[in-house]
């Protein structure tokens, strides 16, 4: 859908630097506490109606993990005025698409319609919030759907448990320690009343932000929002619990056997600060410098020149409370995980000791200018960014100003942040290896063939 929508932003080449058009928006609160953000873009006859709720897997009972993701599915089951199984039919028959997704921190629902169906999109999202039908048949149906998703995306997917294993070993107190998809045993054990109570607690207007973006009439849209969302009663006031992790001061070592792989993976993970911090943005740049594209430092050295790895990478896994900086590699030939880690560490020490070159620094700036434009190039992208910056960052205008933070990051800061967070005594080393029984079976098969 993103590729099919007309771009909202354009590139203007001024002095060799790309600048994107500012995203205009209007925001206000309804009396029931729902925050509303409106963005009018007349360039394409489409509209997205979306709601982001401040509930993710970190808000779950440790004995009932998976609820937030489960609700991503459950709330498409139907409402008092939308019969079970009719949600998707209504959307598609009116020329639209819809979807939802869940993270540790929030859950997001949206519809994309031709702009003449703005009212329909608002009505449907208000129905999801005001009149959801949560009954046993819906719970049982979606329980099977979620189990199948887990089998497909996690249990039977090569390296499918990578993030879950990293989180489990990196967090001891914080609920980031469990996987977003949660435990199937917990979902099986949950009662209908528990699902209904979860909905009542977290799915309220004062725990959500509504974004309407696209070709809209602002005055008329406000009237529809008041009509459909205004009568929804305010929910309980939620107090988010704070979880603190002790600093990692010595290397954590762990291993995990994956029955779906034949090639071991080495993983080095460092706990990092909230996505809202300047340091998190600097770590974004560091991961780009190390592993973005075939000319990046790790790929060029370890994969291209030395041919020690089939794949190498680094990424900054940012979240609301804490982040994870993850480096990984698949050894090739006679090389081992220890060999790869040594090569990776050499590049990190260079970062911690020397300033990156002016050419590499300018390349980073160009990449982030391009990313900024790409992130705001569709109605979908703008809507989700507006919701995210409000709900998780507390500043909607970051959609326009965050790029200034990236532009202002210096080479000295890149060196200092690498030195602050990316040290051997501050990390997890995870040996992600083939399951022994499967590895033995593969070896026996190869011996027979020989």
Short mmCIF file of C-alpha atoms in Angstrom, two decimals:
data_model
loop_
_atom_site.label_atom_id
_atom_site.label_comp_id
_atom_site.label_asym_id
_atom_site.label_seq_id
_atom_site.Cartn_x
_atom_site.Cartn_y
_atom_site.Cartn_z
CA UNK A 1 0.00 0.00 0.00
CA UNK A 2 2.83 2.41 0.81
CA UNK A 3 4.21 2.13 -2.70
CA UNK A 4 0.80 2.71 -4.27
CA UNK A 5 -0.02 5.91 -2.40
CA UNK A 6 1.02 9.26 -3.83
CA UNK A 7 3.97 10.72 -1.95
CA UNK A 8 3.22 13.47 0.55
CA UNK A 9 6.73 14.86 0.66
CA UNK A 10 9.09 15.93 -2.11
CA UNK A 11 12.85 16.27 -2.32
CA UNK A 12 14.28 19.70 -2.99
CA UNK A 13 17.95 19.72 -3.82
CA UNK A 14 19.42 22.81 -2.21
CA UNK A 15 23.17 23.04 -1.96
CA UNK A 16 23.46 19.27 -2.30
CA UNK A 17 21.28 18.56 0.75
CA UNK A 18 17.82 17.01 0.65
CA UNK A 19 15.04 18.71 2.58
CA UNK A 20 11.52 17.34 3.00
CA UNK A 21 8.31 19.26 3.20
CA UNK A 22 7.10 19.87 6.75
CA UNK A 23 4.14 17.79 7.89
CA UNK A 24 1.31 20.09 8.95
CA UNK A 25 -1.05 18.82 11.66
CA UNK A 26 -3.61 19.93 14.20
CA UNK A 27 -4.08 18.28 17.59
CA UNK A 28 -6.58 18.55 20.42
CA UNK A 29 -8.21 16.52 23.21
CA UNK A 30 -11.77 15.31 23.54
CA UNK A 31 -13.41 15.70 26.97
CA UNK A 32 -13.10 11.93 27.50
CA UNK A 33 -9.30 12.20 27.24
CA UNK A 34 -8.79 10.91 23.70
CA UNK A 35 -6.06 12.79 21.89
CA UNK A 36 -6.81 13.65 18.26
CA UNK A 37 -4.34 14.53 15.50
CA UNK A 38 -5.49 15.65 12.05
CA UNK A 39 -3.31 15.95 8.95
CA UNK A 40 -4.79 17.23 5.71
CA UNK A 41 -3.00 16.31 2.49
CA UNK A 42 -5.05 17.04 -0.63
CA UNK A 43 -2.56 15.46 -3.05
CA UNK A 44 -4.15 11.99 -2.96
CA UNK A 45 -7.82 10.98 -2.61
CA UNK A 46 -7.17 8.62 0.31
CA UNK A 47 -7.61 8.80 4.07
CA UNK A 48 -6.26 6.73 6.93
CA UNK A 49 -8.18 6.46 10.18
CA UNK A 50 -6.00 5.01 12.89
CA UNK A 51 -5.95 4.53 16.64
CA UNK A 52 -2.86 3.74 18.71
CA UNK A 53 -3.40 2.44 22.24
CA UNK A 54 -0.76 2.75 24.93
CA UNK A 55 -0.78 -0.95 25.71
CA UNK A 56 1.82 -3.51 24.70
CA UNK A 57 3.27 -6.72 26.00
CA UNK A 58 5.05 -4.86 28.81
CA UNK A 59 1.63 -4.09 30.36
CA UNK A 60 0.71 -7.75 30.80
CA UNK A 61 0.49 -9.93 33.87
CA UNK A 62 3.63 -12.15 33.85
CA UNK A 63 1.26 -15.13 34.18
CA UNK A 64 -0.82 -13.98 31.21
CA UNK A 65 1.67 -12.95 28.55
CA UNK A 66 0.49 -12.48 24.98
CA UNK A 67 -2.69 -10.56 25.81
CA UNK A 68 -1.75 -7.34 23.97
CA UNK A 69 -0.91 -9.18 20.75
CA UNK A 70 -3.98 -11.37 21.19
CA UNK A 71 -6.19 -8.27 21.25
CA UNK A 72 -4.65 -7.11 17.99
CA UNK A 73 -6.53 -10.10 16.51
CA UNK A 74 -9.51 -10.29 18.85
CA UNK A 75 -10.80 -6.78 18.18
CA UNK A 76 -11.45 -7.61 14.54
CA UNK A 77 -13.99 -10.24 15.63
CA UNK A 78 -16.89 -7.81 15.57
CA UNK A 79 -18.90 -5.30 17.57
CA UNK A 80 -22.49 -4.80 18.62
CA UNK A 81 -23.14 -3.21 15.21
CA UNK A 82 -20.63 -5.10 13.05
CA UNK A 83 -21.47 -8.78 12.90
CA UNK A 84 -18.79 -11.39 13.43
CA UNK A 85 -16.81 -11.92 10.20
CA UNK A 86 -18.10 -8.70 8.61
CA UNK A 87 -15.23 -6.33 9.47
CA UNK A 88 -13.00 -7.19 6.53
CA UNK A 89 -15.94 -7.45 4.15
CA UNK A 90 -17.01 -3.90 4.97
CA UNK A 91 -13.50 -2.58 4.44
CA UNK A 92 -12.82 -4.33 1.13
CA UNK A 93 -16.28 -3.65 -0.30
CA UNK A 94 -15.66 0.05 0.25
CA UNK A 95 -12.29 0.04 -1.51
CA UNK A 96 -10.18 -0.06 1.61
CA UNK A 97 -7.48 -2.02 3.40
CA UNK A 98 -6.83 -2.45 7.11
CA UNK A 99 -4.34 -3.94 9.52
CA UNK A 100 -2.94 -3.82 13.04
CA UNK A 101 0.32 -4.49 14.84
CA UNK A 102 1.63 -4.80 18.36
CA UNK A 103 4.93 -4.05 20.07
CA UNK A 104 6.12 -4.21 23.65
CA UNK A 105 4.87 -0.63 24.11
CA UNK A 106 1.71 -0.06 22.02
CA UNK A 107 -0.98 -1.52 19.76
CA UNK A 108 -1.96 0.14 16.48
CA UNK A 109 -5.05 -0.29 14.27
CA UNK A 110 -5.81 1.43 10.97
CA UNK A 111 -7.96 1.53 7.85
CA UNK A 112 -7.04 3.13 4.52
CA UNK A 113 -10.05 4.20 2.46
CA UNK A 114 -10.85 6.41 -0.50
CA UNK A 115 -11.31 9.84 1.09
CA UNK A 116 -15.08 9.79 0.57
CA UNK A 117 -15.22 7.03 3.22
CA UNK A 118 -13.66 9.04 6.06
CA UNK A 119 -16.85 8.78 8.11
CA UNK A 120 -16.96 5.01 7.66
CA UNK A 121 -13.41 4.63 8.95
CA UNK A 122 -14.15 6.76 12.00
CA UNK A 123 -17.34 4.86 12.76
CA UNK A 124 -15.54 1.51 12.55
CA UNK A 125 -12.74 2.56 14.90
CA UNK A 126 -15.26 4.03 17.35
CA UNK A 127 -17.16 0.73 17.23
CA UNK A 128 -13.97 -1.19 18.04
CA UNK A 129 -13.50 1.01 21.10
CA UNK A 130 -17.08 1.49 22.29
CA UNK A 131 -18.91 -1.73 21.39
CA UNK A 132 -16.48 -4.66 21.08
CA UNK A 133 -18.01 -8.11 21.40
CA UNK A 134 -15.65 -10.26 23.46
CA UNK A 135 -17.16 -13.71 23.77
CA UNK A 136 -15.90 -17.28 24.01
CA UNK A 137 -16.29 -18.10 20.33
CA UNK A 138 -14.13 -15.11 19.38
CA UNK A 139 -11.49 -15.98 21.98
CA UNK A 140 -11.36 -19.62 20.88
CA UNK A 141 -11.14 -18.67 17.20
CA UNK A 142 -8.36 -16.15 17.64
CA UNK A 143 -6.50 -18.47 20.00
CA UNK A 144 -6.05 -20.87 17.10
CA UNK A 145 -5.07 -18.00 14.78
CA UNK A 146 -2.37 -16.82 17.17
CA UNK A 147 -1.05 -20.35 17.66
CA UNK A 148 -0.73 -20.76 13.91
CA UNK A 149 1.04 -17.40 13.65
CA UNK A 150 3.49 -18.46 16.35
CA UNK A 151 4.18 -21.74 14.57
CA UNK A 152 4.72 -19.94 11.26
CA UNK A 153 6.72 -16.91 12.39
CA UNK A 154 8.55 -18.19 15.47
CA UNK A 155 8.57 -21.93 16.13
CA UNK A 156 9.22 -23.06 12.54
CA UNK A 157 11.11 -20.00 11.34
CA UNK A 158 14.93 -20.18 11.15
CA UNK A 159 16.33 -17.91 13.88
CA UNK A 160 12.73 -17.14 14.83
CA UNK A 161 13.46 -17.06 18.57
CA UNK A 162 16.46 -14.75 18.31
CA UNK A 163 14.90 -11.58 19.75
CA UNK A 164 12.97 -13.52 22.39
CA UNK A 165 16.15 -15.21 23.62
CA UNK A 166 18.05 -11.94 23.70
CA UNK A 167 15.30 -10.25 25.70
CA UNK A 168 14.98 -13.17 28.11
CA UNK A 169 18.67 -12.92 28.99
CA UNK A 170 18.98 -9.12 28.97
CA UNK A 171 16.06 -8.25 31.26
CA UNK A 172 15.51 -9.63 34.74
CA UNK A 173 12.89 -7.22 36.17
CA UNK A 174 11.38 -5.42 33.20
CA UNK A 175 8.49 -7.07 31.30
CA UNK A 176 10.51 -6.65 28.11
CA UNK A 177 11.91 -10.01 29.21
CA UNK A 178 9.12 -11.95 27.48
CA UNK A 179 8.24 -12.18 23.80
CA UNK A 180 5.53 -9.94 22.37
CA UNK A 181 3.60 -12.93 21.05
CA UNK A 182 3.60 -14.32 24.59
CA UNK A 183 2.92 -17.80 25.91
CA UNK A 184 0.32 -20.07 24.34
CA UNK A 185 -0.06 -21.82 27.68
CA UNK A 186 -0.99 -18.49 29.30
CA UNK A 187 -3.59 -17.79 26.61
CA UNK A 188 -5.03 -21.29 26.97
CA UNK A 189 -5.34 -20.86 30.74
CA UNK A 190 -6.99 -17.43 30.59
CA UNK A 191 -10.70 -17.07 31.28
CA UNK A 192 -13.14 -15.03 29.23
CA UNK A 193 -13.48 -12.65 32.17
CA UNK A 194 -9.72 -11.97 32.11
CA UNK A 195 -9.90 -10.95 28.45
CA UNK A 196 -12.88 -8.71 29.14
CA UNK A 197 -11.10 -7.07 32.08
CA UNK A 198 -7.98 -6.44 29.96
CA UNK A 199 -10.12 -4.71 27.35
CA UNK A 200 -11.87 -2.56 29.93
CA UNK A 201 -8.59 -1.54 31.54
CA UNK A 202 -6.52 -0.60 28.50
CA UNK A 203 -8.91 0.09 25.62
CA UNK A 204 -10.21 3.47 26.68
CA UNK A 205 -10.19 6.88 24.94
CA UNK A 206 -7.84 8.37 27.52
CA UNK A 207 -5.28 5.65 26.74
CA UNK A 208 -5.31 6.26 22.99
CA UNK A 209 -4.53 8.67 20.18
CA UNK A 210 -6.72 8.97 17.07
CA UNK A 211 -5.03 10.08 13.85
CA UNK A 212 -6.90 11.00 10.68
CA UNK A 213 -4.61 11.75 7.75
CA UNK A 214 -5.12 12.30 4.04
CA UNK A 215 -7.55 14.25 1.91
CA UNK A 216 -9.97 15.43 4.61
CA UNK A 217 -12.24 18.35 5.39
CA UNK A 218 -11.00 19.39 8.84
CA UNK A 219 -14.30 20.91 10.01
CA UNK A 220 -16.39 17.96 8.86
CA UNK A 221 -13.88 15.46 10.27
CA UNK A 222 -14.03 17.13 13.68
CA UNK A 223 -17.82 16.89 13.62
CA UNK A 224 -17.68 13.16 12.84
CA UNK A 225 -15.07 12.59 15.57
CA UNK A 226 -17.31 14.32 18.09
CA UNK A 227 -20.30 12.26 16.89
CA UNK A 228 -18.63 8.87 17.09
CA UNK A 229 -15.91 9.20 19.75
CA UNK A 230 -17.35 11.94 21.95
CA UNK A 231 -19.95 9.70 23.67
CA UNK A 232 -17.39 7.04 24.65
CA UNK A 233 -16.88 7.26 28.42
CA UNK A 234 -13.49 7.93 29.91
CA UNK A 235 -11.69 4.87 31.25
CA UNK A 236 -9.78 4.34 34.47
CA UNK A 237 -6.64 6.43 34.89
CA UNK A 238 -3.67 4.17 34.30
CA UNK A 239 -0.47 4.52 36.27
CA UNK A 240 2.39 2.95 34.38
CA UNK A 241 4.67 0.93 36.64
CA UNK A 242 8.38 1.70 36.43
CA UNK A 243 10.80 -1.21 36.13
CA UNK A 244 14.52 -0.67 36.62
CA UNK A 245 17.34 -2.92 35.51
CA UNK A 246 20.72 -2.97 37.19
CA UNK A 247 23.62 -2.06 34.88
CA UNK A 248 25.38 -4.97 33.22
CA UNK A 249 28.94 -5.00 34.54
CA UNK A 250 30.21 -8.37 33.32
CA UNK A 251 29.57 -10.41 30.20
CA UNK A 252 26.42 -12.53 30.26
CA UNK A 253 26.81 -15.83 28.41
CA UNK A 254 23.92 -17.89 27.14
CA UNK A 255 23.10 -20.39 24.40
CA UNK A 256 19.98 -21.47 22.54
CA UNK A 257 19.38 -24.52 20.34
CA UNK A 258 17.19 -23.88 17.30
CA UNK A 259 15.87 -27.00 15.50
CA UNK A 260 15.25 -24.96 12.33
CA UNK A 261 18.84 -24.00 11.53
CA UNK A 262 22.02 -25.68 10.33
CA UNK A 263 24.35 -22.70 10.74
CA UNK A 264 25.27 -21.23 14.12
CA UNK A 265 24.86 -17.52 14.76
CA UNK A 266 26.83 -15.42 17.19
CA UNK A 267 24.94 -12.58 18.87
CA UNK A 268 26.30 -9.74 20.99
CA UNK A 269 23.66 -7.56 22.63
CA UNK A 270 24.02 -4.42 24.75
CA UNK A 271 21.30 -2.79 26.87
CA UNK A 272 20.77 0.83 25.83
CA UNK A 273 18.60 3.79 26.92
CA UNK A 274 15.08 4.74 25.90
CA UNK A 275 14.22 5.57 22.29
CA UNK A 276 13.48 9.12 23.50
CA UNK A 277 17.12 9.90 24.30
CA UNK A 278 19.73 11.55 22.12
CA UNK A 279 22.03 8.59 22.72
CA UNK A 280 19.45 6.28 21.09
CA UNK A 281 19.64 8.36 17.91
CA UNK A 282 23.43 8.23 17.98
CA UNK A 283 23.27 4.45 18.32
CA UNK A 284 21.02 4.44 15.24
CA UNK A 285 23.82 6.15 13.37
CA UNK A 286 26.41 3.72 14.70
CA UNK A 287 24.42 0.71 13.48
CA UNK A 288 24.07 2.36 10.06
CA UNK A 289 27.80 3.03 9.95
CA UNK A 290 28.65 -0.55 10.87
CA UNK A 291 26.22 -2.57 8.78
CA UNK A 292 23.97 -0.57 6.45
CA UNK A 293 24.66 -1.78 2.92
CA UNK A 294 27.60 -3.53 1.26
CA UNK A 295 29.91 -0.56 1.76
CA UNK A 296 29.41 -0.55 5.54
CA UNK A 297 32.40 -1.32 7.76
CA UNK A 298 31.39 -4.77 8.99
CA UNK A 299 30.03 -6.06 5.70
CA UNK A 300 32.93 -4.81 3.59
CA UNK A 301 35.58 -6.19 5.94
CA UNK A 302 34.08 -9.46 7.23
CA UNK A 303 31.83 -10.60 4.39
CA UNK A 304 33.30 -9.03 1.26
CA UNK A 305 37.05 -8.86 1.86
CA UNK A 306 37.82 -11.60 4.42
CA UNK A 307 34.88 -13.84 3.49
CA UNK A 308 34.57 -14.92 7.10
CA UNK A 309 30.78 -14.64 7.30
CA UNK A 310 27.71 -15.34 5.21
CA UNK A 311 25.94 -12.47 6.90
CA UNK A 312 26.82 -9.75 9.39
CA UNK A 313 24.69 -7.03 10.91
CA UNK A 314 23.97 -4.53 13.64
CA UNK A 315 20.70 -2.89 14.59
CA UNK A 316 19.36 -0.64 17.32
CA UNK A 317 16.21 -2.23 18.75
CA UNK A 318 14.62 0.86 20.31
CA UNK A 319 11.79 0.80 22.83
CA UNK A 320 10.04 3.19 25.18
CA UNK A 321 11.88 2.28 28.39
CA UNK A 322 15.08 0.52 27.32
CA UNK A 323 16.65 -0.44 24.03
CA UNK A 324 18.90 -3.24 22.80
CA UNK A 325 21.86 -2.81 20.50
CA UNK A 326 22.33 -6.13 18.71
CA UNK A 327 25.24 -7.35 16.59
CA UNK A 328 25.10 -10.73 14.86
CA UNK A 329 26.94 -12.87 12.35
CA UNK A 330 26.84 -16.23 10.55
CA UNK A 331 30.34 -17.75 10.30
CA UNK A 332 31.49 -19.14 6.96
CA UNK A 333 33.92 -21.97 6.23
CA UNK A 334 36.34 -22.79 9.02
CA UNK A 335 35.63 -19.53 10.83
CA UNK A 336 33.92 -19.67 14.20
CA UNK A 337 31.71 -17.40 16.26
CA UNK A 338 34.79 -16.44 18.27
CA UNK A 339 36.54 -15.34 15.06
CA UNK A 340 33.60 -13.18 14.01
CA UNK A 341 33.26 -11.59 17.42
CA UNK A 342 36.94 -10.69 17.39
CA UNK A 343 36.56 -8.93 14.05
CA UNK A 344 33.43 -7.11 15.19
CA UNK A 345 35.13 -5.96 18.38
CA UNK A 346 38.05 -4.57 16.39
CA UNK A 347 35.68 -2.28 14.50
CA UNK A 348 33.97 -1.18 17.69
CA UNK A 349 37.33 -0.33 19.29
CA UNK A 350 38.14 1.79 16.25
CA UNK A 351 34.86 3.64 16.75
CA UNK A 352 35.63 4.16 20.43
CA UNK A 353 39.15 5.39 19.75
CA UNK A 354 39.05 7.42 16.54
CA UNK A 355 36.65 9.80 14.86
CA UNK A 356 34.96 8.40 11.78
CA UNK A 357 36.10 10.03 8.52
CA UNK A 358 34.44 13.16 7.17
CA UNK A 359 33.34 11.16 4.13
CA UNK A 360 31.68 8.49 6.28
CA UNK A 361 30.07 11.19 8.39
CA UNK A 362 28.60 12.89 5.33
CA UNK A 363 27.36 9.54 4.05
CA UNK A 364 25.49 9.04 7.33
CA UNK A 365 23.93 12.49 7.04
CA UNK A 366 22.77 11.72 3.51
CA UNK A 367 21.25 8.39 4.60
CA UNK A 368 19.27 10.02 7.41
CA UNK A 369 18.04 12.83 5.17
CA UNK A 370 16.78 10.17 2.76
CA UNK A 371 15.23 8.11 5.59
CA UNK A 372 13.40 11.20 6.84
CA UNK A 373 11.80 11.75 3.44
CA UNK A 374 10.95 8.05 3.03
CA UNK A 375 9.36 7.86 6.48
CA UNK A 376 6.95 10.67 5.62
CA UNK A 377 6.32 9.74 2.00
CA UNK A 378 2.92 8.05 2.41
CA UNK A 379 -0.33 8.65 4.25
CA UNK A 380 0.28 5.46 6.21
CA UNK A 381 3.77 6.52 7.23
CA UNK A 382 2.71 10.00 8.31
CA UNK A 383 -0.23 8.71 10.35
CA UNK A 384 1.81 6.12 12.24
CA UNK A 385 4.64 8.61 12.86
CA UNK A 386 2.21 11.20 14.24
CA UNK A 387 0.68 8.61 16.58
CA UNK A 388 4.07 7.25 17.69
CA UNK A 389 5.65 10.62 18.37
CA UNK A 390 2.66 11.62 20.50
CA UNK A 391 2.13 8.38 22.41
CA UNK A 392 5.70 7.16 22.99
CA UNK A 393 7.78 10.33 22.70
CA UNK A 394 5.37 12.96 24.00
CA UNK A 395 6.06 15.39 21.15
CA UNK A 396 4.10 15.18 17.90
CA UNK A 397 6.27 17.79 16.20
CA UNK A 398 9.21 15.40 16.26
CA UNK A 399 7.83 14.30 12.91
CA UNK A 400 9.35 17.56 11.64
CA UNK A 401 12.20 18.18 14.05
CA UNK A 402 13.78 14.79 14.78
CA UNK A 403 15.87 15.09 11.62
CA UNK A 404 17.50 18.16 13.19
CA UNK A 405 18.74 15.94 16.02
CA UNK A 406 20.38 13.58 13.54
CA UNK A 407 21.88 16.51 11.63
CA UNK A 408 23.38 17.88 14.86
CA UNK A 409 25.06 14.62 15.95
CA UNK A 410 28.82 15.03 15.82
CA UNK A 411 31.64 12.62 15.08
CA UNK A 412 32.81 13.11 18.67
CA UNK A 413 29.41 12.00 19.99
CA UNK A 414 29.53 8.87 17.84
CA UNK A 415 32.91 8.00 19.36
CA UNK A 416 31.79 8.77 22.93
CA UNK A 417 28.49 6.87 22.75
CA UNK A 418 30.25 3.80 21.34
CA UNK A 419 32.66 4.06 24.27
CA UNK A 420 29.78 4.48 26.74
CA UNK A 421 27.60 1.53 25.75
CA UNK A 422 29.45 -0.96 23.53
CA UNK A 423 31.95 -2.57 25.90
CA UNK A 424 32.59 -6.31 26.39
CA UNK A 425 31.63 -6.23 30.08
CA UNK A 426 28.25 -4.65 29.26
CA UNK A 427 26.84 -7.27 26.92
CA UNK A 428 25.23 -10.62 26.38
CA UNK A 429 27.04 -13.16 24.19
CA UNK A 430 24.41 -15.56 22.86
CA UNK A 431 25.50 -18.69 21.01
CA UNK A 432 22.52 -19.42 18.77
CA UNK A 433 23.20 -22.94 17.51
CA UNK A 434 21.50 -25.84 15.70
CA UNK A 435 19.66 -28.28 17.96
CA UNK A 436 21.97 -31.18 18.78
CA UNK A 437 19.59 -33.94 17.70
CA UNK A 438 19.00 -32.30 14.32
CA UNK A 439 22.69 -31.55 13.87
CA UNK A 440 23.51 -35.20 14.58
CA UNK A 441 20.84 -36.31 12.12
CA UNK A 442 22.26 -34.05 9.41
CA UNK A 443 25.78 -35.36 10.05
CA UNK A 444 24.56 -38.95 9.80
CA UNK A 445 22.78 -38.23 6.53
CA UNK A 446 25.91 -36.65 5.10
CA UNK A 447 28.00 -39.64 6.20
CA UNK A 448 25.62 -42.03 4.44
CA UNK A 449 25.84 -39.99 1.23
CA UNK A 450 29.63 -40.07 1.37
#
